[in-house]
Amino acid sequence: MGLALAGAALVIAAVLLPGKAEAQFGLRGGPLGVARFAVGHMLGMSRLRHPRMAVRGGRYRSAALRSQDPRRAERGQLSNPYVLRAALTAQAALAGWHGGRRPQGWWRHPDGSYGWVGPVFWPFAHDDLTTAIILGDSTSLSFYGYGDIYAAIFAPYAATELAAYTAPQGRRGRRVPTAETLCEASDTGGLPVDRIAAAITPNELQRTALDELASAWLAARDTIRAACPAQAPATASERLGLMRERLEAMIKATDEVAQPLSKFVDLLNDDQKARLEALANERRTALAAIQRKDAQAAAACQADYDPRYDEKAQRQYEQLVQQQWPAEDVAATLKLDEVGRARFEVLQDATLRTMETLSACPRQAAATPQARLAAVKARLQTMLQSVGGISDALDDFQADLSDEQKAAFEAIGPKRGA
């Protein structure tokens, strides 16, 4: 998959991106990073239509974040497992944005869902860990990266819009979910204990270990919930800090389930392990069927993909460059001197490098739950390291800025989203 991604990226870099991408993104390392992100950004684009229609029609309410299973795994449905969640997060993410009058936001994920929903980063964190580790589906997890960091630096929400997510429950509050409600979205069923038990038919010792694993899974959920923001982050530094807290909580959650997961799996015989892995195979089969229906989007990660014959790729590239770094706007608005411009370029470069380190093209899932847990933890650690480096670059950039300059910087994001 890594070679496929590199091939696709090089093709797009050669055909679409030179000149324009470098000029608009200011990527001094060349267009390859932009190309990688453009490839990943295309994944699942045809799946956006249903979530957008749901948002426009108001068919899904934010209260459903607490009560619905967005993946439909427990009900065994083979329909697209991301459509409902994309609709729910879109409804919630846009509810407080410009009074909920916009049909979509630029910081959405390729599958139509949102990584930033009001003041909350990664609302379905616990659910994503479950599906990646147990069911071998890391699709949603792979979408987190550059776009979310960009949205943390140039927040799409104004202060009044964020306030709607922390307002007392009233007429407005019923339409805009609270941060607590959004954080509770992580609990969408937890570990599928009944499905696992039905698949492996555990003996008494194995059932005890499965119950211990289920308890650890609930503790991991609570660990992630504890990192829910008590108030809306008001600055880029605070938003990056919230990202670090949420990522650290997710990493801690993987540590909490590692030992009981290993204990449970080690108690299984080979036939039971195969039946447990069959649950993940069912998930992958369902996803493969979806990808065949969405072959144009799935082709973006193939080595022989040629975007010259794909109008959708052209449109997605144009959408991508709309998220260019507002370098000249920042420099002019803040009246930066040469030192300030240089520090801003360091911040810009540090963020753009995450396009390569956090590619959105998912890799093939590992063969065992323990190996998948290790892969998930490594991905989260890479993202945490990236956010930490960007936070340091932001601190350096803002070190000599006045309060007026800092306020002007914070106003750029909401202004660009207007």
PDB file of N, CA, C and O in Angstrom, residues 26 68 78 142 213 233 260 266 415:
ATOM      1  N   GLY A  26       2.671  27.254  -0.334  1.00  0.00           N
ATOM      2  CA  GLY A  26       3.959  27.671   0.183  1.00  0.00           C
ATOM      3  C   GLY A  26       4.779  26.497   0.664  1.00  0.00           C
ATOM      4  O   GLY A  26       5.521  26.596   1.630  1.00  0.00           O
ATOM      5  N   GLN A  68     -27.649   6.274  18.819  1.00  0.00           N
ATOM      6  CA  GLN A  68     -27.562   5.458  17.623  1.00  0.00           C
ATOM      7  C   GLN A  68     -26.185   4.809  17.505  1.00  0.00           C
ATOM      8  O   GLN A  68     -25.190   5.366  17.912  1.00  0.00           O
ATOM      9  N   LEU A  78     -25.233  -4.336   5.738  1.00  0.00           N
ATOM     10  CA  LEU A  78     -24.130  -4.234   4.811  1.00  0.00           C
ATOM     11  C   LEU A  78     -24.132  -2.910   4.068  1.00  0.00           C
ATOM     12  O   LEU A  78     -23.363  -2.724   3.134  1.00  0.00           O
ATOM     13  N   SER A 142      -7.805   6.707   9.984  1.00  0.00           N
ATOM     14  CA  SER A 142      -6.802   7.167   9.027  1.00  0.00           C
ATOM     15  C   SER A 142      -7.101   8.559   8.490  1.00  0.00           C
ATOM     16  O   SER A 142      -6.210   9.205   7.935  1.00  0.00           O
ATOM     17  N   LEU A 213     -11.925  -8.121  29.803  1.00  0.00           N
ATOM     18  CA  LEU A 213     -11.609  -7.271  28.656  1.00  0.00           C
ATOM     19  C   LEU A 213     -12.701  -6.233  28.443  1.00  0.00           C
ATOM     20  O   LEU A 213     -12.411  -5.059  28.163  1.00  0.00           O
ATOM     21  N   PRO A 233     -12.097  25.833  23.702  1.00  0.00           N
ATOM     22  CA  PRO A 233     -10.770  26.436  23.545  1.00  0.00           C
ATOM     23  C   PRO A 233     -10.866  27.698  22.696  1.00  0.00           C
ATOM     24  O   PRO A 233     -11.482  27.698  21.633  1.00  0.00           O
ATOM     25  N   PRO A 260      -5.392  -7.109  29.094  1.00  0.00           N
ATOM     26  CA  PRO A 260      -6.556  -8.016  29.074  1.00  0.00           C
ATOM     27  C   PRO A 260      -6.871  -8.538  27.678  1.00  0.00           C
ATOM     28  O   PRO A 260      -7.385  -9.657  27.538  1.00  0.00           O
ATOM     29  N   ASP A 266      -4.868 -15.093  24.047  1.00  0.00           N
ATOM     30  CA  ASP A 266      -3.944 -16.201  24.303  1.00  0.00           C
ATOM     31  C   ASP A 266      -4.655 -17.431  24.859  1.00  0.00           C
ATOM     32  O   ASP A 266      -4.129 -18.554  24.747  1.00  0.00           O
ATOM     33  N   LYS A 415     -12.899  34.289   9.681  1.00  0.00           N
ATOM     34  CA  LYS A 415     -13.099  35.191   8.538  1.00  0.00           C
ATOM     35  C   LYS A 415     -13.012  34.415   7.224  1.00  0.00           C
ATOM     36  O   LYS A 415     -13.802  34.649   6.296  1.00  0.00           O
TER      37      LYS A 415
END
